[in-house]
Short mmCIF file of C-alpha atoms in Angstrom, two decimals:
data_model
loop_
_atom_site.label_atom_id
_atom_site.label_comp_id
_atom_site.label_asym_id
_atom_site.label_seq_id
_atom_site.Cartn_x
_atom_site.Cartn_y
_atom_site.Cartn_z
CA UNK A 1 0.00 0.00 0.00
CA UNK A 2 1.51 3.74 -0.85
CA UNK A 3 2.09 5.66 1.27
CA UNK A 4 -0.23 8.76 2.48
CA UNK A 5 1.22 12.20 1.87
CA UNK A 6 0.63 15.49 3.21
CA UNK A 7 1.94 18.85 2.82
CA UNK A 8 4.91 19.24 5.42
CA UNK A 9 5.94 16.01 3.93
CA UNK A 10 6.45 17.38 0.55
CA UNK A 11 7.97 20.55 2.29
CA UNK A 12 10.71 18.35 3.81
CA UNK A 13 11.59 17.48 0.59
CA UNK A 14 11.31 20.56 -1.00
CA UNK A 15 11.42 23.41 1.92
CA UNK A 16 11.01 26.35 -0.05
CA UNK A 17 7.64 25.19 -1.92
CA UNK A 18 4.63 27.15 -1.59
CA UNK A 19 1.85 25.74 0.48
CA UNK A 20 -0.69 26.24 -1.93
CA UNK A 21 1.50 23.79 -4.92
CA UNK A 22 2.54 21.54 -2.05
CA UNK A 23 -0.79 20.76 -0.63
CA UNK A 24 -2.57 20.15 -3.73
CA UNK A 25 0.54 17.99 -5.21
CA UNK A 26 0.00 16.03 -1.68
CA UNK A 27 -3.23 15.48 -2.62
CA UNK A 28 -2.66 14.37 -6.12
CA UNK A 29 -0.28 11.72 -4.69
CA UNK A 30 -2.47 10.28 -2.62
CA UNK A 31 -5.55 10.47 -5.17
CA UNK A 32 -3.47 9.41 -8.10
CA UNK A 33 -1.28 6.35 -6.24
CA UNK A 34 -2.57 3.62 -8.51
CA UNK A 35 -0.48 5.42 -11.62
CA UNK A 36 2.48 4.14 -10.09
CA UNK A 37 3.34 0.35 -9.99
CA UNK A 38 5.99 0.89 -6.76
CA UNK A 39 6.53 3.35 -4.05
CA UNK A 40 10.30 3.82 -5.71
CA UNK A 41 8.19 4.89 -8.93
CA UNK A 42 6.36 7.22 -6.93
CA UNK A 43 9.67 8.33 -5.23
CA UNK A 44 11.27 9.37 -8.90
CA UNK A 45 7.88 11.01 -9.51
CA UNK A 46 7.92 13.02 -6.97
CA UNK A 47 11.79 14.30 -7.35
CA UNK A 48 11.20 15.43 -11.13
CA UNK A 49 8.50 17.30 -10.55
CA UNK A 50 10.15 18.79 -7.37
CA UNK A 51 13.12 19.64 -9.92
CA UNK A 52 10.80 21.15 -13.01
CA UNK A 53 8.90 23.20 -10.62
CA UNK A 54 11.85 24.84 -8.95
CA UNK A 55 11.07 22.76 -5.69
CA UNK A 56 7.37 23.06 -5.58
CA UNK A 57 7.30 27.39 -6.12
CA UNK A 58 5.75 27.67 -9.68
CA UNK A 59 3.57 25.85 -12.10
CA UNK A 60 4.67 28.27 -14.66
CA UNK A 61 8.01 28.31 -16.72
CA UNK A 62 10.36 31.73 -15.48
CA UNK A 63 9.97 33.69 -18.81
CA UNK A 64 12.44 35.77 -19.95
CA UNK A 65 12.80 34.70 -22.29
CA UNK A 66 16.06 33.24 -21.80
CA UNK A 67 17.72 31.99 -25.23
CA UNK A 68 16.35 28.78 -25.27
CA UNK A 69 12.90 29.69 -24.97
CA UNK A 70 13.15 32.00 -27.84
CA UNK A 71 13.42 28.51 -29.54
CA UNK A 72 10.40 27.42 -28.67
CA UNK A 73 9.06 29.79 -31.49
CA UNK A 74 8.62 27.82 -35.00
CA UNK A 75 9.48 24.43 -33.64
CA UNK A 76 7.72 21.85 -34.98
CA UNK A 77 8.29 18.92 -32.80
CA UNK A 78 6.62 20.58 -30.52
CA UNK A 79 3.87 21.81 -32.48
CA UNK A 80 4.53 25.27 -32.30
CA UNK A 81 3.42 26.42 -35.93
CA UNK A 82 1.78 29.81 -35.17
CA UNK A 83 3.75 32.53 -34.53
CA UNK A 84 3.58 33.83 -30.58
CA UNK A 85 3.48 29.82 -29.66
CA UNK A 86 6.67 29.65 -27.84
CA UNK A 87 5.33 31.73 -25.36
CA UNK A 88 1.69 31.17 -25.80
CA UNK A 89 2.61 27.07 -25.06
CA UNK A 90 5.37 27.84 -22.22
CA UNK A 91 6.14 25.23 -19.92
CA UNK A 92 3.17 24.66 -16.85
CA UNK A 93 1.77 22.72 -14.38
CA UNK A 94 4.98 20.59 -12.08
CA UNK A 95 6.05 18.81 -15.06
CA UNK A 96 6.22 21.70 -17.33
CA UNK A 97 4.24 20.82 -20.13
CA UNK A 98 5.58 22.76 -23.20
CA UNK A 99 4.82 23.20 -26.97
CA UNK A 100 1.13 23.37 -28.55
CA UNK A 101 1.28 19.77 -29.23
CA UNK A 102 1.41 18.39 -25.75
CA UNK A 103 -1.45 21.14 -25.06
CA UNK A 104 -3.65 19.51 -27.63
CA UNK A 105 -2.76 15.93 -26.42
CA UNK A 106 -3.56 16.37 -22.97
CA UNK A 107 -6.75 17.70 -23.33
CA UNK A 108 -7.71 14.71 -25.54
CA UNK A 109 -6.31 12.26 -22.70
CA UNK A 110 -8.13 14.76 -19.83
CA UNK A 111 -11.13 14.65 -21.54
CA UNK A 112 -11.52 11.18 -22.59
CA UNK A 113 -11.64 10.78 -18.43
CA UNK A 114 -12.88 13.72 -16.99
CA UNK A 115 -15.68 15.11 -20.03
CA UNK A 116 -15.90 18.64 -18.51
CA UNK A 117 -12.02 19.39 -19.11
CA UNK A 118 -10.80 22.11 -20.00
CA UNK A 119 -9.39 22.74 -23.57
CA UNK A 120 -6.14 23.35 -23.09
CA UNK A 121 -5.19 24.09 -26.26
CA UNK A 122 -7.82 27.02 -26.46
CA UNK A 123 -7.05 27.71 -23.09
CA UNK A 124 -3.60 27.31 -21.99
CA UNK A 125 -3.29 28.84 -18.75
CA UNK A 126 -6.40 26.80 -17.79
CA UNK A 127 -2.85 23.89 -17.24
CA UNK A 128 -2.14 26.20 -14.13
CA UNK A 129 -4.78 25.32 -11.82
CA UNK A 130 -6.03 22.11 -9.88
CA UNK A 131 -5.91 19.65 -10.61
CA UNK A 132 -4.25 19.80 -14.59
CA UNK A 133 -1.44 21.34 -13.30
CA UNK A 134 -0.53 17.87 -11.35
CA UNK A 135 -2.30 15.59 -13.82
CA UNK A 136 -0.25 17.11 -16.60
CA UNK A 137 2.79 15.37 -15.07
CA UNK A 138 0.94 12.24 -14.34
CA UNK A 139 -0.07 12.49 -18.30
CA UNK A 140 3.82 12.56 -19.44
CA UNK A 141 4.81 10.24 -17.14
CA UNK A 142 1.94 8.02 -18.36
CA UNK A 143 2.19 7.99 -21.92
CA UNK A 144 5.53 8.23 -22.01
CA UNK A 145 6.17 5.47 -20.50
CA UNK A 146 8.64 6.94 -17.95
CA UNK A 147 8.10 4.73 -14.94
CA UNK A 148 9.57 1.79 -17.54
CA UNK A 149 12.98 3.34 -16.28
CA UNK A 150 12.80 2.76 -12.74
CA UNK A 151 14.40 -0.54 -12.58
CA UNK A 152 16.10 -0.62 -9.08
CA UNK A 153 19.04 0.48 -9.88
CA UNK A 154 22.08 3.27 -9.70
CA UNK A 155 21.10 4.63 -13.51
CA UNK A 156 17.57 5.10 -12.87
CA UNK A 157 17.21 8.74 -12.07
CA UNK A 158 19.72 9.44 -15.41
CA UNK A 159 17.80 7.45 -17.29
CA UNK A 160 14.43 9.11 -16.23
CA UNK A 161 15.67 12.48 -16.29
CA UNK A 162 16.59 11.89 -20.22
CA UNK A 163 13.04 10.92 -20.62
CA UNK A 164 11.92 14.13 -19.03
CA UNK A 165 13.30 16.70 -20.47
CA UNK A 166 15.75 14.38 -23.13
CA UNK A 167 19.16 15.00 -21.44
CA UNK A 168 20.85 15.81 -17.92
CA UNK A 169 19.91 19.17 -17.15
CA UNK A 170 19.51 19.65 -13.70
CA UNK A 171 20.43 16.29 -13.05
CA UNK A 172 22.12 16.73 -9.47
CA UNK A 173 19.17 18.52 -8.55
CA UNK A 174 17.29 15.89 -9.73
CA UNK A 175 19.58 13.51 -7.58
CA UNK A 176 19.19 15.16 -4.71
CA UNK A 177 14.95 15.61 -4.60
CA UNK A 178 15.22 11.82 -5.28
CA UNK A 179 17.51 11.46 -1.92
CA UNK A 180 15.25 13.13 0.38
CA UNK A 181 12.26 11.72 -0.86
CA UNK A 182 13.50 7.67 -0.17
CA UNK A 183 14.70 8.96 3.11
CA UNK A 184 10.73 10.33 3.92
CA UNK A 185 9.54 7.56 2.23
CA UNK A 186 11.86 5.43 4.49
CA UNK A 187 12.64 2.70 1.99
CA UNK A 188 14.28 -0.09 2.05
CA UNK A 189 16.36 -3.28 0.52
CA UNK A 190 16.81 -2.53 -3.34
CA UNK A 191 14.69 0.07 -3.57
CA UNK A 192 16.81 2.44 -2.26
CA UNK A 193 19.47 1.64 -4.85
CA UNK A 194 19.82 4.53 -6.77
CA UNK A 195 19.93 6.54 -3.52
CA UNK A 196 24.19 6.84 -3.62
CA UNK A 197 22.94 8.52 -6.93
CA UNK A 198 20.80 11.15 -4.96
CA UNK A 199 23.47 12.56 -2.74
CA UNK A 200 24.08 15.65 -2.47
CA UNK A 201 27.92 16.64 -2.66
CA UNK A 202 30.83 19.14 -3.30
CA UNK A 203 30.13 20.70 -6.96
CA UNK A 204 26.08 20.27 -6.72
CA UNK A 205 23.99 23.45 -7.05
CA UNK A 206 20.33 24.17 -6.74
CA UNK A 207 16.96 24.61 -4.74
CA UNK A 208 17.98 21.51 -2.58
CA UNK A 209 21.36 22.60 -1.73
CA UNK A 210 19.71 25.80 -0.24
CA UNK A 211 17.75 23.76 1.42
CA UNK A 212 20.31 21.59 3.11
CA UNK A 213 22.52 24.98 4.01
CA UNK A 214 19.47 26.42 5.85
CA UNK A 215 19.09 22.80 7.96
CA UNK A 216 22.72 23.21 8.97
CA UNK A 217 21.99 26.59 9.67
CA UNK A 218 19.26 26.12 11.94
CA UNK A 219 21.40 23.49 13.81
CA UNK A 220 24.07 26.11 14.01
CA UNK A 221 26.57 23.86 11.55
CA UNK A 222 26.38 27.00 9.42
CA UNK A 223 28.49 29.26 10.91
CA UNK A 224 29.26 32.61 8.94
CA UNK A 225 28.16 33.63 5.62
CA UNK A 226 25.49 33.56 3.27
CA UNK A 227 23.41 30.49 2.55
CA UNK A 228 24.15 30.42 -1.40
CA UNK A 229 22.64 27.41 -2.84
CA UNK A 230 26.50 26.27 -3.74
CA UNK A 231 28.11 23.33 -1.87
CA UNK A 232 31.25 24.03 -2.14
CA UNK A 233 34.42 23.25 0.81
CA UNK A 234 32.45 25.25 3.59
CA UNK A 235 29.25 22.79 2.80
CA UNK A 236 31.44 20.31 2.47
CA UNK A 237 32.90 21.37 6.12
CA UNK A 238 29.69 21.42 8.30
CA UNK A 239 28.61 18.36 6.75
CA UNK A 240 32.09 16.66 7.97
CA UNK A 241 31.40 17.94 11.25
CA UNK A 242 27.73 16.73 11.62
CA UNK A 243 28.99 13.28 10.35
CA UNK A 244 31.69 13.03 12.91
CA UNK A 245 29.17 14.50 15.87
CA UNK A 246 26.45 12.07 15.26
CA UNK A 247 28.40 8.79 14.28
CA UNK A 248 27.70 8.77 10.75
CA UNK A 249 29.74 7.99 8.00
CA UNK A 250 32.22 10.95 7.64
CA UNK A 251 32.27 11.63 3.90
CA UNK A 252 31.29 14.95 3.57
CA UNK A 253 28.35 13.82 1.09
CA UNK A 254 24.69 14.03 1.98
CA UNK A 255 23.32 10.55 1.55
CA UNK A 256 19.93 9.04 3.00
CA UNK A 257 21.42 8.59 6.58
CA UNK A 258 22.50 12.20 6.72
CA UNK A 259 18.97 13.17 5.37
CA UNK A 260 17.23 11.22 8.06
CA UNK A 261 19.52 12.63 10.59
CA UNK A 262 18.84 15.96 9.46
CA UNK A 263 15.08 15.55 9.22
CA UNK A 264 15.32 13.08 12.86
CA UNK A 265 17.20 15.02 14.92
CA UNK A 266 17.55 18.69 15.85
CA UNK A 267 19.82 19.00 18.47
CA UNK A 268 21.67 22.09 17.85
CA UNK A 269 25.51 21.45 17.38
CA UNK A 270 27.83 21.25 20.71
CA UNK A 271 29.81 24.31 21.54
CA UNK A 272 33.31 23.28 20.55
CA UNK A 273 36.21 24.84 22.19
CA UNK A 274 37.16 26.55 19.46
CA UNK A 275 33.96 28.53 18.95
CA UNK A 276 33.95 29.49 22.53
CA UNK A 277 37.33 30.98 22.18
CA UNK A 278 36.33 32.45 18.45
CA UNK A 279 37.56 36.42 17.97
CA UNK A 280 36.36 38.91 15.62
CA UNK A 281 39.43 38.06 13.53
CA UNK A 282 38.45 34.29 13.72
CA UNK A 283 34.92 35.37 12.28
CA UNK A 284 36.43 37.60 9.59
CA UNK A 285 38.69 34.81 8.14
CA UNK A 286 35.07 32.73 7.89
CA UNK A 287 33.93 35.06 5.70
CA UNK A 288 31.21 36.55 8.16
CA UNK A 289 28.81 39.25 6.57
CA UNK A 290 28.25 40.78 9.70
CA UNK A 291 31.66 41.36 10.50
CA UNK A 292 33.07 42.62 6.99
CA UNK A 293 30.06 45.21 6.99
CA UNK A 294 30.83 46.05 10.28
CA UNK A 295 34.58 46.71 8.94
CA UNK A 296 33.27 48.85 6.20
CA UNK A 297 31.49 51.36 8.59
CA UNK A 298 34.28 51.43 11.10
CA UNK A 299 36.73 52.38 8.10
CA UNK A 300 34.13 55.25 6.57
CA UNK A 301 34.17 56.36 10.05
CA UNK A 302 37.76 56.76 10.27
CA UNK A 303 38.25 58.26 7.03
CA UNK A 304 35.60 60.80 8.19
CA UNK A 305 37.23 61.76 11.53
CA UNK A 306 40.70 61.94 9.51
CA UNK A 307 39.45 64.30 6.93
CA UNK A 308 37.56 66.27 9.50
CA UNK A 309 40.94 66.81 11.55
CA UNK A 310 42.87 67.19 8.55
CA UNK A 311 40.47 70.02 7.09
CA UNK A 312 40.49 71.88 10.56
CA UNK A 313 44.58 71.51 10.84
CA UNK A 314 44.28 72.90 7.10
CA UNK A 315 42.24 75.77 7.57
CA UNK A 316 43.76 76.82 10.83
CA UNK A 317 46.90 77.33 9.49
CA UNK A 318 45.59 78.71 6.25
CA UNK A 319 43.13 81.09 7.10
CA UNK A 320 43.53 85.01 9.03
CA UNK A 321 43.06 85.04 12.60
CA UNK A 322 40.21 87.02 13.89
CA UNK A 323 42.02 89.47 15.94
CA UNK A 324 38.90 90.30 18.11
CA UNK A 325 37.96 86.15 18.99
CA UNK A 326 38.02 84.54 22.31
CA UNK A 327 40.33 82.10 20.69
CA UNK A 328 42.87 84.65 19.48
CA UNK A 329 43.00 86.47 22.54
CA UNK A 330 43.41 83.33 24.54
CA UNK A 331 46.01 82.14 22.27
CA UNK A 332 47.90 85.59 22.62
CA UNK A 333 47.31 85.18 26.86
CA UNK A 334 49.28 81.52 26.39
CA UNK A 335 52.42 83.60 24.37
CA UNK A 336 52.49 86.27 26.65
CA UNK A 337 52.48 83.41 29.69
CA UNK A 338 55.29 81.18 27.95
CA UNK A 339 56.98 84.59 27.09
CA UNK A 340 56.99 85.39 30.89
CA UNK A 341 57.86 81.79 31.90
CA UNK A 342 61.24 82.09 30.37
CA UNK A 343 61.89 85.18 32.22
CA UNK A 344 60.47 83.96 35.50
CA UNK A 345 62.68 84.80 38.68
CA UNK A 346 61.67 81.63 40.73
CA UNK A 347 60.52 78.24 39.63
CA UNK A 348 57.23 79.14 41.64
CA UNK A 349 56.89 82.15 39.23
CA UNK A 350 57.88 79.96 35.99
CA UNK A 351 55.22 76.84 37.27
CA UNK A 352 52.81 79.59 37.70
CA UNK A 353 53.65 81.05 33.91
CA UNK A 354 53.48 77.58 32.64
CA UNK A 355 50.33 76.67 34.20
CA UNK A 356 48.64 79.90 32.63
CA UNK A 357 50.24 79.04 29.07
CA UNK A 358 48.51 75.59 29.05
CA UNK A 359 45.16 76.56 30.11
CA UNK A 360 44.96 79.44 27.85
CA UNK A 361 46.39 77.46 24.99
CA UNK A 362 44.23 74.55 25.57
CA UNK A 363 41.08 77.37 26.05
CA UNK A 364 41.72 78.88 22.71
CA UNK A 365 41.96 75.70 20.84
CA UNK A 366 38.71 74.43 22.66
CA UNK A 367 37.29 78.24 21.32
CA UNK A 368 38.60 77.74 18.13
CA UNK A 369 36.79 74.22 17.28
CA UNK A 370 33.56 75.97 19.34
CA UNK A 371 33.84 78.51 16.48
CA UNK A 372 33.85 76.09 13.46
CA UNK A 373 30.99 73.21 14.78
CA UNK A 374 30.77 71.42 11.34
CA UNK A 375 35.10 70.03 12.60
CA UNK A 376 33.22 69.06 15.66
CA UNK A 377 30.26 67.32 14.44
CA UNK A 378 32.15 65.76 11.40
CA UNK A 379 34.76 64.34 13.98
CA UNK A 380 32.26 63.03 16.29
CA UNK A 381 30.24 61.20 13.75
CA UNK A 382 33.16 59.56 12.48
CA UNK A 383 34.49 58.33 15.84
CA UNK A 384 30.30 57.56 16.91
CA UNK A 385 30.62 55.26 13.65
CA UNK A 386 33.57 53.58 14.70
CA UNK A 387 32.31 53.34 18.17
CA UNK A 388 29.04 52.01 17.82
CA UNK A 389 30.28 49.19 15.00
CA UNK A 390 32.95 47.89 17.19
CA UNK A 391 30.57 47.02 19.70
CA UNK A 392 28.28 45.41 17.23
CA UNK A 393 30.97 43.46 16.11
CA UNK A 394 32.08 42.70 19.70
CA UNK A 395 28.61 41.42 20.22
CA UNK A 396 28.20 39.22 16.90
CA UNK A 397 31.86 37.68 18.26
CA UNK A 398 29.58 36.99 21.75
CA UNK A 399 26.92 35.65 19.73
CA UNK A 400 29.05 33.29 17.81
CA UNK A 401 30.64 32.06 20.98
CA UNK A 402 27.52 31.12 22.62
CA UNK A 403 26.29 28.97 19.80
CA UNK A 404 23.68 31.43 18.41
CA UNK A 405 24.18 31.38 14.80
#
């Protein structure tokens, strides 16, 4: 007996699918088992469409159109003889049902079963809603014979994926739907065969490597850095570390087992030693967002405070001095003091002549910036910057070390 399917199933396979595709493909599954002769069938089903449909978001091709939809236009194989086809017939519903042709033969295969069918050749947006969108897929897969490829072994999702779409596009995508889905599915013996096929590993790409970034995330394996859809060493890193914490096989790859695990288990990753140590250099070498923005501020704020300095040293030595300002006359006060201090007939005199020079100097400078607020502000927006950035970093280092992220 198959399986019964529900939405946060499908979203475990596909975590960024909208609710709306996923519970009406959930619903197709479990309406439309007896199209598939095995579960594994089902299984290969279900990661295709997950691929075609960018993980269960759209049941309508991206158009751009990108280069290779401009070839739709004029092609005859697949019936597009009128010109505005290639975009009139774009791919829809989970399969992606393209070209005029397959429009016209669906609805003749719809309608033979369900009389009150849409024409979806007349209409071909009518493919986007529920149920054609699903049963579109179930039509391809049907007459196309594509369940004849599931045979039980390591070739089966390449040689259903060149019955799809007639080559290997997408194909570790395609691999890696297919893993998660025998891992929900929970099969066994030879039917999970083809599931060393389905790993995810260094080099893959895609919806589902998003996916698996944003598990490791939420377990805090992810530590710095942008979830980027590209498993590349870092990936390849916190996978290596999950492995080794929960006694897997420590291969870096992202098999069944790790799935399950994944899916299983959500204990959040022990605080090593090393992360409770971690500095803000330790977080910069990682690559962490926070910290290189953080660096960005704290440098605009020192080239501010510089240039403010550097235009008030400029235009004090430049500029006239206003013979009548507090400044100027305390500046004059501070000569006449140092002046006096050289001439001084005790060292009680001289202390006393020195003491006056540096309050009056010190006075007149503090008059002088007074008089020209825009030095004052500039400076203390730059050093505020620096400030207030350092201690954000300070904190995201605190953060880190605590296991948050």
């Amino acid at each position: 007996m198959m399986k019964t399917f529900d939405a946060a199933m499908l979203k475990r396979i596909a975590p960024t699918g909208k609710p709306g595709i996923l519970s009406g493909f959930a619903r197709f599954l479990n309406d439309r088992a007896s199209l598939f002769s095995t579960e594994l069938e089902r299984a290969h089903f279900i990661a295709q469409n997950a691929h075609e449909s960018a993980g269960f978001k759209t049941v309508t091709e991206y158009w751009g159109p990108t280069a290779a939809q401009k070839r739709y236009e004029g092609r005859k194989d697949l019936g597009n003889t009128k010109r505005g086809d290639g975009k009139r017939y774009m791919g829809r519903g989970t399969i992606q049902l393209t070209g005029r042709a397959n429009y016209r033969d669906f609805t003749q295969w719809a309608q033979r079963r369900w009389p009150d069918a849409p024409d979806f050749e007349a209409d071909p947006a009518a493919l986007q809603g529920d149920p054609w969108c699903y049963l579109a897929g179930a039509w391809y897969w049907d007459t196309r014979k594509v369940g004849d490829q599931v045979r039980g072994d390591k070739q089966d999702v390449v040689r259903v994926t060149q019955k799809i779409n007639g080559g290997s596009n997408g194909l570790a995508d395609r691999k890696a739907y297919l893993a998660r889905t025998l891992a929900e599915l929970q099969l066994e013996g030879d039917e999970t065969a083809d599931a060393d096929e389905g790993m995810l590993q260094k080099g893959d790409t895609g919806p589902a490597v998003r996916a698996l970034q944003q598990t490791l995330k939420e377990l805090d394996y992810w530590d710095v850095g942008d979830v980027d859809g590209e498993f590349g060493a870092k990936t390849e890193g916190m996978v290596l570390a999950l492995q080794k914490d929960r006694g897997l096989f420590v291969d870096g790859k992202v098999g069944p087992k790790t799935w399950a695990s994944l899916k299983n288990d959500k204990t959040k990753r022990p605080i090593s030693k090393e992360r409770r140590e971690a500095t803000v250099e330790d977080l910069r070498e990682k690559g962490s967002v926070v910290i290189k923005e953080n660096d960005k501020a704290k440098t605009a704020g020192k080239i501010a405070t510089i240039a403010t300095t550097g235009y008030g040293v400029y235009e004090g030595a430049t500029s006239q001095p206003d013979k009548g300002s507090i400044a100027t006359q305390l500046s004059d006060t501070a000569d006449k003091a140092l002046d006096q201090a050289g001439r001084a007939r005790g060292w009680i005199d001289g202390f006393a002549d020195i003491s006056t020079w540096a309050v009056a100097k010190f006075g007149s400078v503090i008059a002088w910036l007074w008089a020209h607020p825009m030095i004052l502000i500039g400076a203390g927006l730059g050093i505020a910057v620096w400030y207030f950035n350092h201690r954000a970093q300070q904190a995201r280092v605190k953060m880190y070390q605590r296991g948050e992220g």
